[in-house]
Amino acid sequence: MTAKRLRVFALLAISMVFLLAWTFPIIWSVMNSLKTDPDVLAYPPKLVFAPTLDAYRDVLFGSGSILPNLLSSAIISVGTTIVTMLMAVPAAYALARLRFRGKKFAGFYVLATQMLPPVGIIIPYFLVLRNIGWIDTYQGIILIYLSFSLPFAIWLLVSYFEDIPFEMEEAAYLDGASRLKTLWRIIIPQVRGGIAVTVVFVFLNAWNEFLFAVVLSGNTVRPVTVAMFNFVSVEQTLWAKLAAVSVLAMLPVVVLGVVAQKHIVKGLTVGAVKGGGRR
Amino acid sequence: MATTAVTSAEIASEAPRSDFGRVLAQRERRFAAALLAPAFLALLATTTFPLLFLIYTSAFRMDLAMPFTNGFIGFENYQTLLADERFWTSLLVSLVYTGSTVALQVIVGLALALLVMDMKRGQGWFRIIAILPVVLSPAVVGMIWRTFMLAPEFGIVDYLAINAGLGSKNWLGDPTLAMVSVVAIHTWQWTPFAFMVLLASLASLPEDIYEAARLDRASAWQRFRRITLPLLRPAIVMVVIMRTMVALTAFAAIFTVTAGGPGTATEILNLYAYRKSFTELSIGYGSALAVALLIVTIIISGILFAMRRAK
């Protein structure tokens, strides 16, 4: 075998190991969710088994159904996304395209807010919400989610707004359209793609959040990431059901992630590849 | 990009002496203020106000379990903190956790990015697969690892360990192994992030420099050391900064997998502040711990940003 052949084989072997390492925990959860508890616990682990949807039926429609929790997650994520976008799009446009005093400071402020450790925010926030009775409410959770979704969305959108040519809005403006009308009719359609990517990210982050959700949720509003704990207790773990809940919690983000795959790197790396020149 | 285009903003600022220009500039400022106001009010309410309130509460004894002892105590929480062994342990655990996960992510991510850049086919698979761990909730990831992967005598990792002749191990019950486990889980989830960023950065490097180097008979290692690494430096430093910020305040995965245990073996500073505040209900002291975490974050990010500027 030539050295080149050997190299190709080595490459292939290493890449296979990595692809397997990254996907295995996910695949294994999906497989376990289609098993019965004895099959999950079988030793050696069962790769071939009779698949059943019992676990899904139980967690969705049985007693202690997680449907309300999935609904909570959905309301929180959609609500956060809508509020965030309504505030972030205008702000990002102003930061990217308008000239005003204190612009540098405004940009720095948005960036700096991302540095705060969440645990530091949640302690005082918890005290305030307890006083006004907003623990275990949607508005309480959605409001605190703005602390991380807004700075992120603003920075991501700024990078998209900066990419559109100035001539477009200039033409519209000189034609007599108001600034607001120009923004709405001319600029927003130009960054539709960027807005879509931002929506995906804000939704993902809200769906996945955990620390704030643990502290602020109760019996009424309890997202699925928190409710998942009901299936693991000191006495027993409901193996197949836990797997089913995990898969249901993963499903929306995996679908979104794969669909938005081509754009996700930009979202992850705002500033990273460019070297953060605009700081 | 827009160097030749004349914008209303430029008209406004370049002709400040004409009335027309002044009116435009003023109108632009007002428009900007109106657009920024909602977002900035929300940020003030959800970040700046809590921060100030946090610093305020850190000067109080505030035990929800024993409200009768509550009151203003000035810097006493911070004095307690400096003498608190658990605080120093958690700081050390934080630094070990952050340092090792970030180093692993960058090294493995870079190696893999270099490998995949060399591949003629199959790059697309890597790009899609790499998305998966990154988009998952750390809480769900933690739960999957704790149960299906690491559970003794049943999890896959233990199964592999037994078959490799290592025997069954208490992956989450032994202090050292628990630390190794949480580091491994974080690395598993976030290496694809470093991989994707570095791959994108590698793909943007100019090909002709490599051609020239090859003509000069530079070895693969020389090309890597002398060309790739220096050109990749901004991206690597940026990945290190972003990942460090996240690792320092990691919560969900450690919380679901070990909850900081056994004992305080995997209790990073972040988790200690949480436990103090919401499990032991000492909100005042928890606030002081959170302030300490903020100071550590600022110091470390300061060092990293200085590193980015140097050279």
mmCIF file with all atom_site columns, N, CA and C in Angstrom, chain A residues 144-208:
data_model
loop_
_atom_site.group_PDB
_atom_site.id
_atom_site.type_symbol
_atom_site.label_atom_id
_atom_site.label_alt_id
_atom_site.label_comp_id
_atom_site.label_asym_id
_atom_site.label_entity_id
_atom_site.label_seq_id
_atom_site.pdbx_PDB_ins_code
_atom_site.Cartn_x
_atom_site.Cartn_y
_atom_site.Cartn_z
_atom_site.occupancy
_atom_site.B_iso_or_equiv
_atom_site.pdbx_formal_charge
_atom_site.auth_seq_id
_atom_site.auth_comp_id
_atom_site.auth_asym_id
_atom_site.auth_atom_id
_atom_site.pdbx_PDB_model_num
ATOM 1   N N  . ILE A 1 144 ? -36.825 38.464 31.254 1.00 0.00 ? 144 ILE A N  1
ATOM 2   C CA . ILE A 1 144 ? -35.418 38.201 31.607 1.00 0.00 ? 144 ILE A CA 1
ATOM 3   C C  . ILE A 1 144 ? -34.657 37.602 30.411 1.00 0.00 ? 144 ILE A C  1
ATOM 4   N N  . TYR A 1 145 ? -35.364 36.896 29.536 1.00 0.00 ? 145 TYR A N  1
ATOM 5   C CA . TYR A 1 145 ? -34.685 36.337 28.357 1.00 0.00 ? 145 TYR A CA 1
ATOM 6   C C  . TYR A 1 145 ? -34.158 37.434 27.433 1.00 0.00 ? 145 TYR A C  1
ATOM 7   N N  . LEU A 1 146 ? -34.759 38.632 27.524 1.00 0.00 ? 146 LEU A N  1
ATOM 8   C CA . LEU A 1 146 ? -34.270 39.741 26.704 1.00 0.00 ? 146 LEU A CA 1
ATOM 9   C C  . LEU A 1 146 ? -32.831 40.087 27.070 1.00 0.00 ? 146 LEU A C  1
ATOM 10  N N  . SER A 1 147 ? -32.422 39.773 28.317 1.00 0.00 ? 147 SER A N  1
ATOM 11  C CA . SER A 1 147 ? -31.074 40.136 28.757 1.00 0.00 ? 147 SER A CA 1
ATOM 12  C C  . SER A 1 147 ? -30.015 39.471 27.896 1.00 0.00 ? 147 SER A C  1
ATOM 13  N N  . PHE A 1 148 ? -30.275 38.258 27.383 1.00 0.00 ? 148 PHE A N  1
ATOM 14  C CA . PHE A 1 148 ? -29.261 37.644 26.526 1.00 0.00 ? 148 PHE A CA 1
ATOM 15  C C  . PHE A 1 148 ? -29.661 37.653 25.046 1.00 0.00 ? 148 PHE A C  1
ATOM 16  N N  . SER A 1 149 ? -30.985 37.642 24.754 1.00 0.00 ? 149 SER A N  1
ATOM 17  C CA . SER A 1 149 ? -31.378 37.563 23.349 1.00 0.00 ? 149 SER A CA 1
ATOM 18  C C  . SER A 1 149 ? -31.214 38.904 22.632 1.00 0.00 ? 149 SER A C  1
ATOM 19  N N  . LEU A 1 150 ? -31.467 40.007 23.338 1.00 0.00 ? 150 LEU A N  1
ATOM 20  C CA . LEU A 1 150 ? -31.370 41.327 22.697 1.00 0.00 ? 150 LEU A CA 1
ATOM 21  C C  . LEU A 1 150 ? -29.946 41.675 22.242 1.00 0.00 ? 150 LEU A C  1
ATOM 22  N N  . PRO A 1 151 ? -28.949 41.620 23.139 1.00 0.00 ? 151 PRO A N  1
ATOM 23  C CA . PRO A 1 151 ? -27.594 41.977 22.674 1.00 0.00 ? 151 PRO A CA 1
ATOM 24  C C  . PRO A 1 151 ? -27.148 41.094 21.516 1.00 0.00 ? 151 PRO A C  1
ATOM 25  N N  . PHE A 1 152 ? -27.452 39.798 21.623 1.00 0.00 ? 152 PHE A N  1
ATOM 26  C CA . PHE A 1 152 ? -27.051 38.879 20.567 1.00 0.00 ? 152 PHE A CA 1
ATOM 27  C C  . PHE A 1 152 ? -27.723 39.236 19.244 1.00 0.00 ? 152 PHE A C  1
ATOM 28  N N  . ALA A 1 153 ? -29.055 39.437 19.287 1.00 0.00 ? 153 ALA A N  1
ATOM 29  C CA . ALA A 1 153 ? -29.799 39.741 18.062 1.00 0.00 ? 153 ALA A CA 1
ATOM 30  C C  . ALA A 1 153 ? -29.330 41.062 17.454 1.00 0.00 ? 153 ALA A C  1
ATOM 31  N N  . ILE A 1 154 ? -29.104 42.051 18.294 1.00 0.00 ? 154 ILE A N  1
ATOM 32  C CA . ILE A 1 154 ? -28.680 43.360 17.775 1.00 0.00 ? 154 ILE A CA 1
ATOM 33  C C  . ILE A 1 154 ? -27.351 43.228 17.030 1.00 0.00 ? 154 ILE A C  1
ATOM 34  N N  . TRP A 1 155 ? -26.381 42.533 17.643 1.00 0.00 ? 155 TRP A N  1
ATOM 35  C CA . TRP A 1 155 ? -25.075 42.405 16.978 1.00 0.00 ? 155 TRP A CA 1
ATOM 36  C C  . TRP A 1 155 ? -25.151 41.613 15.693 1.00 0.00 ? 155 TRP A C  1
ATOM 37  N N  . LEU A 1 156 ? -25.926 40.553 15.716 1.00 0.00 ? 156 LEU A N  1
ATOM 38  C CA . LEU A 1 156 ? -26.054 39.736 14.503 1.00 0.00 ? 156 LEU A CA 1
ATOM 39  C C  . LEU A 1 156 ? -26.696 40.565 13.389 1.00 0.00 ? 156 LEU A C  1
ATOM 40  N N  . LEU A 1 157 ? -27.771 41.300 13.721 1.00 0.00 ? 157 LEU A N  1
ATOM 41  C CA . LEU A 1 157 ? -28.474 42.100 12.712 1.00 0.00 ? 157 LEU A CA 1
ATOM 42  C C  . LEU A 1 157 ? -27.596 43.239 12.190 1.00 0.00 ? 157 LEU A C  1
ATOM 43  N N  . VAL A 1 158 ? -26.819 43.848 13.091 1.00 0.00 ? 158 VAL A N  1
ATOM 44  C CA . VAL A 1 158 ? -25.924 44.926 12.648 1.00 0.00 ? 158 VAL A CA 1
ATOM 45  C C  . VAL A 1 158 ? -25.031 44.415 11.520 1.00 0.00 ? 158 VAL A C  1
ATOM 46  N N  . SER A 1 159 ? -24.511 43.187 11.673 1.00 0.00 ? 159 SER A N  1
ATOM 47  C CA . SER A 1 159 ? -23.607 42.657 10.652 1.00 0.00 ? 159 SER A CA 1
ATOM 48  C C  . SER A 1 159 ? -24.322 42.466 9.317  1.00 0.00 ? 159 SER A C  1
ATOM 49  N N  . TYR A 1 160 ? -25.627 42.203 9.341  1.00 0.00 ? 160 TYR A N  1
ATOM 50  C CA . TYR A 1 160 ? -26.373 42.084 8.083  1.00 0.00 ? 160 TYR A CA 1
ATOM 51  C C  . TYR A 1 160 ? -26.708 43.458 7.503  1.00 0.00 ? 160 TYR A C  1
ATOM 52  N N  . PHE A 1 161 ? -27.113 44.395 8.373  1.00 0.00 ? 161 PHE A N  1
ATOM 53  C CA . PHE A 1 161 ? -27.444 45.740 7.901  1.00 0.00 ? 161 PHE A CA 1
ATOM 54  C C  . PHE A 1 161 ? -26.234 46.392 7.244  1.00 0.00 ? 161 PHE A C  1
ATOM 55  N N  . GLU A 1 162 ? -25.039 46.104 7.790  1.00 0.00 ? 162 GLU A N  1
ATOM 56  C CA . GLU A 1 162 ? -23.843 46.735 7.238  1.00 0.00 ? 162 GLU A CA 1
ATOM 57  C C  . GLU A 1 162 ? -23.529 46.258 5.828  1.00 0.00 ? 162 GLU A C  1
ATOM 58  N N  . ASP A 1 163 ? -24.111 45.110 5.463  1.00 0.00 ? 163 ASP A N  1
ATOM 59  C CA . ASP A 1 163 ? -23.803 44.537 4.152  1.00 0.00 ? 163 ASP A CA 1
ATOM 60  C C  . ASP A 1 163 ? -24.603 45.137 2.999  1.00 0.00 ? 163 ASP A C  1
ATOM 61  N N  . ILE A 1 164 ? -25.693 45.867 3.283  1.00 0.00 ? 164 ILE A N  1
ATOM 62  C CA . ILE A 1 164 ? -26.487 46.372 2.157  1.00 0.00 ? 164 ILE A CA 1
ATOM 63  C C  . ILE A 1 164 ? -25.935 47.712 1.674  1.00 0.00 ? 164 ILE A C  1
ATOM 64  N N  . PRO A 1 165 ? -25.966 47.924 0.349  1.00 0.00 ? 165 PRO A N  1
ATOM 65  C CA . PRO A 1 165 ? -25.429 49.162 -0.214 1.00 0.00 ? 165 PRO A CA 1
ATOM 66  C C  . PRO A 1 165 ? -26.278 50.375 0.179  1.00 0.00 ? 165 PRO A C  1
ATOM 67  N N  . PHE A 1 166 ? -25.596 51.467 0.420  1.00 0.00 ? 166 PHE A N  1
ATOM 68  C CA . PHE A 1 166 ? -26.273 52.694 0.831  1.00 0.00 ? 166 PHE A CA 1
ATOM 69  C C  . PHE A 1 166 ? -27.174 53.277 -0.264 1.00 0.00 ? 166 PHE A C  1
ATOM 70  N N  . GLU A 1 167 ? -26.808 53.002 -1.526 1.00 0.00 ? 167 GLU A N  1
ATOM 71  C CA . GLU A 1 167 ? -27.544 53.620 -2.649 1.00 0.00 ? 167 GLU A CA 1
ATOM 72  C C  . GLU A 1 167 ? -29.040 53.333 -2.562 1.00 0.00 ? 167 GLU A C  1
ATOM 73  N N  . MET A 1 168 ? -29.380 52.109 -2.143 1.00 0.00 ? 168 MET A N  1
ATOM 74  C CA . MET A 1 168 ? -30.782 51.710 -2.117 1.00 0.00 ? 168 MET A CA 1
ATOM 75  C C  . MET A 1 168 ? -31.640 52.677 -1.300 1.00 0.00 ? 168 MET A C  1
ATOM 76  N N  . GLU A 1 169 ? -31.268 52.866 -0.052 1.00 0.00 ? 169 GLU A N  1
ATOM 77  C CA . GLU A 1 169 ? -32.094 53.710 0.796  1.00 0.00 ? 169 GLU A CA 1
ATOM 78  C C  . GLU A 1 169 ? -31.989 55.170 0.376  1.00 0.00 ? 169 GLU A C  1
ATOM 79  N N  . GLU A 1 170 ? -30.837 55.527 -0.169 1.00 0.00 ? 170 GLU A N  1
ATOM 80  C CA . GLU A 1 170 ? -30.643 56.904 -0.607 1.00 0.00 ? 170 GLU A CA 1
ATOM 81  C C  . GLU A 1 170 ? -31.633 57.264 -1.697 1.00 0.00 ? 170 GLU A C  1
ATOM 82  N N  . ALA A 1 171 ? -31.755 56.353 -2.671 1.00 0.00 ? 171 ALA A N  1
ATOM 83  C CA . ALA A 1 171 ? -32.681 56.585 -3.785 1.00 0.00 ? 171 ALA A CA 1
ATOM 84  C C  . ALA A 1 171 ? -34.100 56.785 -3.272 1.00 0.00 ? 171 ALA A C  1
ATOM 85  N N  . ALA A 1 172 ? -34.504 55.882 -2.388 1.00 0.00 ? 172 ALA A N  1
ATOM 86  C CA . ALA A 1 172 ? -35.867 55.958 -1.858 1.00 0.00 ? 172 ALA A CA 1
ATOM 87  C C  . ALA A 1 172 ? -36.066 57.256 -1.081 1.00 0.00 ? 172 ALA A C  1
ATOM 88  N N  . TYR A 1 173 ? -35.052 57.605 -0.315 1.00 0.00 ? 173 TYR A N  1
ATOM 89  C CA . TYR A 1 173 ? -35.143 58.790 0.512  1.00 0.00 ? 173 TYR A CA 1
ATOM 90  C C  . TYR A 1 173 ? -35.275 60.048 -0.343 1.00 0.00 ? 173 TYR A C  1
ATOM 91  N N  . LEU A 1 174 ? -34.476 60.099 -1.416 1.00 0.00 ? 174 LEU A N  1
ATOM 92  C CA . LEU A 1 174 ? -34.532 61.272 -2.285 1.00 0.00 ? 174 LEU A CA 1
ATOM 93  C C  . LEU A 1 174 ? -35.840 61.326 -3.066 1.00 0.00 ? 174 LEU A C  1
ATOM 94  N N  . ASP A 1 175 ? -36.448 60.162 -3.258 1.00 0.00 ? 175 ASP A N  1
ATOM 95  C CA . ASP A 1 175 ? -37.751 60.133 -3.932 1.00 0.00 ? 175 ASP A CA 1
ATOM 96  C C  . ASP A 1 175 ? -38.853 60.656 -3.026 1.00 0.00 ? 175 ASP A C  1
ATOM 97  N N  . GLY A 1 176 ? -38.524 60.983 -1.805 1.00 0.00 ? 176 GLY A N  1
ATOM 98  C CA . GLY A 1 176 ? -39.512 61.580 -0.925 1.00 0.00 ? 176 GLY A CA 1
ATOM 99  C C  . GLY A 1 176 ? -40.109 60.644 0.094  1.00 0.00 ? 176 GLY A C  1
ATOM 100 N N  . ALA A 1 177 ? -39.598 59.388 0.163  1.00 0.00 ? 177 ALA A N  1
ATOM 101 C CA . ALA A 1 177 ? -40.114 58.478 1.186  1.00 0.00 ? 177 ALA A CA 1
ATOM 102 C C  . ALA A 1 177 ? -39.559 58.887 2.538  1.00 0.00 ? 177 ALA A C  1
ATOM 103 N N  . SER A 1 178 ? -40.366 58.743 3.601  1.00 0.00 ? 178 SER A N  1
ATOM 104 C CA . SER A 1 178 ? -39.882 59.084 4.928  1.00 0.00 ? 178 SER A CA 1
ATOM 105 C C  . SER A 1 178 ? -38.878 58.030 5.364  1.00 0.00 ? 178 SER A C  1
ATOM 106 N N  . ARG A 1 179 ? -38.115 58.346 6.426  1.00 0.00 ? 179 ARG A N  1
ATOM 107 C CA . ARG A 1 179 ? -37.093 57.401 6.893  1.00 0.00 ? 179 ARG A CA 1
ATOM 108 C C  . ARG A 1 179 ? -37.743 56.092 7.335  1.00 0.00 ? 179 ARG A C  1
ATOM 109 N N  . LEU A 1 180 ? -38.843 56.229 8.052  1.00 0.00 ? 180 LEU A N  1
ATOM 110 C CA . LEU A 1 180 ? -39.500 55.033 8.559  1.00 0.00 ? 180 LEU A CA 1
ATOM 111 C C  . LEU A 1 180 ? -39.989 54.167 7.400  1.00 0.00 ? 180 LEU A C  1
ATOM 112 N N  . LYS A 1 181 ? -40.538 54.837 6.389  1.00 0.00 ? 181 LYS A N  1
ATOM 113 C CA . LYS A 1 181 ? -41.067 54.134 5.234  1.00 0.00 ? 181 LYS A CA 1
ATOM 114 C C  . LYS A 1 181 ? -39.917 53.463 4.476  1.00 0.00 ? 181 LYS A C  1
ATOM 115 N N  . THR A 1 182 ? -38.794 54.188 4.366  1.00 0.00 ? 182 THR A N  1
ATOM 116 C CA . THR A 1 182 ? -37.617 53.624 3.704  1.00 0.00 ? 182 THR A CA 1
ATOM 117 C C  . THR A 1 182 ? -37.159 52.374 4.429  1.00 0.00 ? 182 THR A C  1
ATOM 118 N N  . LEU A 1 183 ? -37.094 52.491 5.765  1.00 0.00 ? 183 LEU A N  1
ATOM 119 C CA . LEU A 1 183 ? -36.663 51.345 6.567  1.00 0.00 ? 183 LEU A CA 1
ATOM 120 C C  . LEU A 1 183 ? -37.575 50.149 6.326  1.00 0.00 ? 183 LEU A C  1
ATOM 121 N N  . TRP A 1 184 ? -38.870 50.414 6.368  1.00 0.00 ? 184 TRP A N  1
ATOM 122 C CA . TRP A 1 184 ? -39.849 49.330 6.276  1.00 0.00 ? 184 TRP A CA 1
ATOM 123 C C  . TRP A 1 184 ? -39.927 48.718 4.881  1.00 0.00 ? 184 TRP A C  1
ATOM 124 N N  . ARG A 1 185 ? -39.951 49.618 3.847  1.00 0.00 ? 185 ARG A N  1
ATOM 125 C CA . ARG A 1 185 ? -40.190 49.144 2.488  1.00 0.00 ? 185 ARG A CA 1
ATOM 126 C C  . ARG A 1 185 ? -38.913 48.699 1.767  1.00 0.00 ? 185 ARG A C  1
ATOM 127 N N  . ILE A 1 186 ? -37.805 49.382 2.035  1.00 0.00 ? 186 ILE A N  1
ATOM 128 C CA . ILE A 1 186 ? -36.596 49.154 1.253  1.00 0.00 ? 186 ILE A CA 1
ATOM 129 C C  . ILE A 1 186 ? -35.554 48.332 2.015  1.00 0.00 ? 186 ILE A C  1
ATOM 130 N N  . ILE A 1 187 ? -35.289 48.727 3.264  1.00 0.00 ? 187 ILE A N  1
ATOM 131 C CA . ILE A 1 187 ? -34.180 48.100 3.992  1.00 0.00 ? 187 ILE A CA 1
ATOM 132 C C  . ILE A 1 187 ? -34.553 46.717 4.523  1.00 0.00 ? 187 ILE A C  1
ATOM 133 N N  . ILE A 1 188 ? -35.690 46.634 5.214  1.00 0.00 ? 188 ILE A N  1
ATOM 134 C CA . ILE A 1 188 ? -36.070 45.360 5.828  1.00 0.00 ? 188 ILE A CA 1
ATOM 135 C C  . ILE A 1 188 ? -36.092 44.218 4.795  1.00 0.00 ? 188 ILE A C  1
ATOM 136 N N  . PRO A 1 189 ? -36.725 44.439 3.605  1.00 0.00 ? 189 PRO A N  1
ATOM 137 C CA . PRO A 1 189 ? -36.716 43.347 2.631  1.00 0.00 ? 189 PRO A CA 1
ATOM 138 C C  . PRO A 1 189 ? -35.302 42.925 2.218  1.00 0.00 ? 189 PRO A C  1
ATOM 139 N N  . GLN A 1 190 ? -34.352 43.869 2.260  1.00 0.00 ? 190 GLN A N  1
ATOM 140 C CA . GLN A 1 190 ? -32.973 43.541 1.905  1.00 0.00 ? 190 GLN A CA 1
ATOM 141 C C  . GLN A 1 190 ? -32.323 42.591 2.908  1.00 0.00 ? 190 GLN A C  1
ATOM 142 N N  . VAL A 1 191 ? -32.697 42.701 4.167  1.00 0.00 ? 191 VAL A N  1
ATOM 143 C CA . VAL A 1 191 ? -32.059 41.871 5.194  1.00 0.00 ? 191 VAL A CA 1
ATOM 144 C C  . VAL A 1 191 ? -32.978 40.739 5.653  1.00 0.00 ? 191 VAL A C  1
ATOM 145 N N  . ARG A 1 192 ? -33.937 40.399 4.803  1.00 0.00 ? 192 ARG A N  1
ATOM 146 C CA . ARG A 1 192 ? -34.875 39.342 5.172  1.00 0.00 ? 192 ARG A CA 1
ATOM 147 C C  . ARG A 1 192 ? -34.133 38.070 5.625  1.00 0.00 ? 192 ARG A C  1
ATOM 148 N N  . GLY A 1 193 ? -33.092 37.715 4.859  1.00 0.00 ? 193 GLY A N  1
ATOM 149 C CA . GLY A 1 193 ? -32.313 36.518 5.197  1.00 0.00 ? 193 GLY A CA 1
ATOM 150 C C  . GLY A 1 193 ? -31.677 36.628 6.570  1.00 0.00 ? 193 GLY A C  1
ATOM 151 N N  . GLY A 1 194 ? -31.084 37.787 6.831  1.00 0.00 ? 194 GLY A N  1
ATOM 152 C CA . GLY A 1 194 ? -30.440 38.005 8.124  1.00 0.00 ? 194 GLY A CA 1
ATOM 153 C C  . GLY A 1 194 ? -31.441 37.959 9.260  1.00 0.00 ? 194 GLY A C  1
ATOM 154 N N  . ILE A 1 195 ? -32.616 38.509 9.007  1.00 0.00 ? 195 ILE A N  1
ATOM 155 C CA . ILE A 1 195 ? -33.664 38.489 10.031 1.00 0.00 ? 195 ILE A CA 1
ATOM 156 C C  . ILE A 1 195 ? -34.100 37.049 10.311 1.00 0.00 ? 195 ILE A C  1
ATOM 157 N N  . ALA A 1 196 ? -34.212 36.257 9.238  1.00 0.00 ? 196 ALA A N  1
ATOM 158 C CA . ALA A 1 196 ? -34.607 34.854 9.414  1.00 0.00 ? 196 ALA A CA 1
ATOM 159 C C  . ALA A 1 196 ? -33.579 34.104 10.265 1.00 0.00 ? 196 ALA A C  1
ATOM 160 N N  . VAL A 1 197 ? -32.295 34.318 9.973  1.00 0.00 ? 197 VAL A N  1
ATOM 161 C CA . VAL A 1 197 ? -31.247 33.644 10.753 1.00 0.00 ? 197 VAL A CA 1
ATOM 162 C C  . VAL A 1 197 ? -31.303 34.078 12.214 1.00 0.00 ? 197 VAL A C  1
ATOM 163 N N  . THR A 1 198 ? -31.512 35.380 12.430 1.00 0.00 ? 198 THR A N  1
ATOM 164 C CA . THR A 1 198 ? -31.590 35.891 13.799 1.00 0.00 ? 198 THR A CA 1
ATOM 165 C C  . THR A 1 198 ? -32.772 35.272 14.541 1.00 0.00 ? 198 THR A C  1
ATOM 166 N N  . VAL A 1 199 ? -33.896 35.178 13.851 1.00 0.00 ? 199 VAL A N  1
ATOM 167 C CA . VAL A 1 199 ? -35.078 34.558 14.456 1.00 0.00 ? 199 VAL A CA 1
ATOM 168 C C  . VAL A 1 199 ? -34.754 33.129 14.895 1.00 0.00 ? 199 VAL A C  1
ATOM 169 N N  . VAL A 1 200 ? -34.087 32.380 14.023 1.00 0.00 ? 200 VAL A N  1
ATOM 170 C CA . VAL A 1 200 ? -33.724 31.002 14.351 1.00 0.00 ? 200 VAL A CA 1
ATOM 171 C C  . VAL A 1 200 ? -32.871 30.960 15.616 1.00 0.00 ? 200 VAL A C  1
ATOM 172 N N  . PHE A 1 201 ? -31.862 31.828 15.672 1.00 0.00 ? 201 PHE A N  1
ATOM 173 C CA . PHE A 1 201 ? -30.960 31.826 16.822 1.00 0.00 ? 201 PHE A CA 1
ATOM 174 C C  . PHE A 1 201 ? -31.649 32.231 18.114 1.00 0.00 ? 201 PHE A C  1
ATOM 175 N N  . VAL A 1 202 ? -32.452 33.276 18.036 1.00 0.00 ? 202 VAL A N  1
ATOM 176 C CA . VAL A 1 202 ? -33.136 33.739 19.246 1.00 0.00 ? 202 VAL A CA 1
ATOM 177 C C  . VAL A 1 202 ? -34.065 32.639 19.759 1.00 0.00 ? 202 VAL A C  1
ATOM 178 N N  . PHE A 1 203 ? -34.765 31.991 18.834 1.00 0.00 ? 203 PHE A N  1
ATOM 179 C CA . PHE A 1 203 ? -35.659 30.901 19.208 1.00 0.00 ? 203 PHE A CA 1
ATOM 180 C C  . PHE A 1 203 ? -34.875 29.758 19.863 1.00 0.00 ? 203 PHE A C  1
ATOM 181 N N  . LEU A 1 204 ? -33.764 29.356 19.218 1.00 0.00 ? 204 LEU A N  1
ATOM 182 C CA . LEU A 1 204 ? -32.928 28.273 19.753 1.00 0.00 ? 204 LEU A CA 1
ATOM 183 C C  . LEU A 1 204 ? -32.468 28.585 21.169 1.00 0.00 ? 204 LEU A C  1
ATOM 184 N N  . ASN A 1 205 ? -31.929 29.781 21.359 1.00 0.00 ? 205 ASN A N  1
ATOM 185 C CA . ASN A 1 205 ? -31.400 30.140 22.667 1.00 0.00 ? 205 ASN A CA 1
ATOM 186 C C  . ASN A 1 205 ? -32.490 30.169 23.728 1.00 0.00 ? 205 ASN A C  1
ATOM 187 N N  . ALA A 1 206 ? -33.675 30.650 23.344 1.00 0.00 ? 206 ALA A N  1
ATOM 188 C CA . ALA A 1 206 ? -34.768 30.707 24.302 1.00 0.00 ? 206 ALA A CA 1
ATOM 189 C C  . ALA A 1 206 ? -35.253 29.294 24.635 1.00 0.00 ? 206 ALA A C  1
ATOM 190 N N  . TRP A 1 207 ? -35.344 28.445 23.633 1.00 0.00 ? 207 TRP A N  1
ATOM 191 C CA . TRP A 1 207 ? -35.798 27.064 23.841 1.00 0.00 ? 207 TRP A CA 1
ATOM 192 C C  . TRP A 1 207 ? -34.832 26.309 24.753 1.00 0.00 ? 207 TRP A C  1
ATOM 193 N N  . ASN A 1 208 ? -33.531 26.594 24.610 1.00 0.00 ? 208 ASN A N  1
ATOM 194 C CA . ASN A 1 208 ? -32.509 25.847 25.332 1.00 0.00 ? 208 ASN A CA 1
ATOM 195 C C  . ASN A 1 208 ? -32.179 26.400 26.716 1.00 0.00 ? 208 ASN A C  1
#
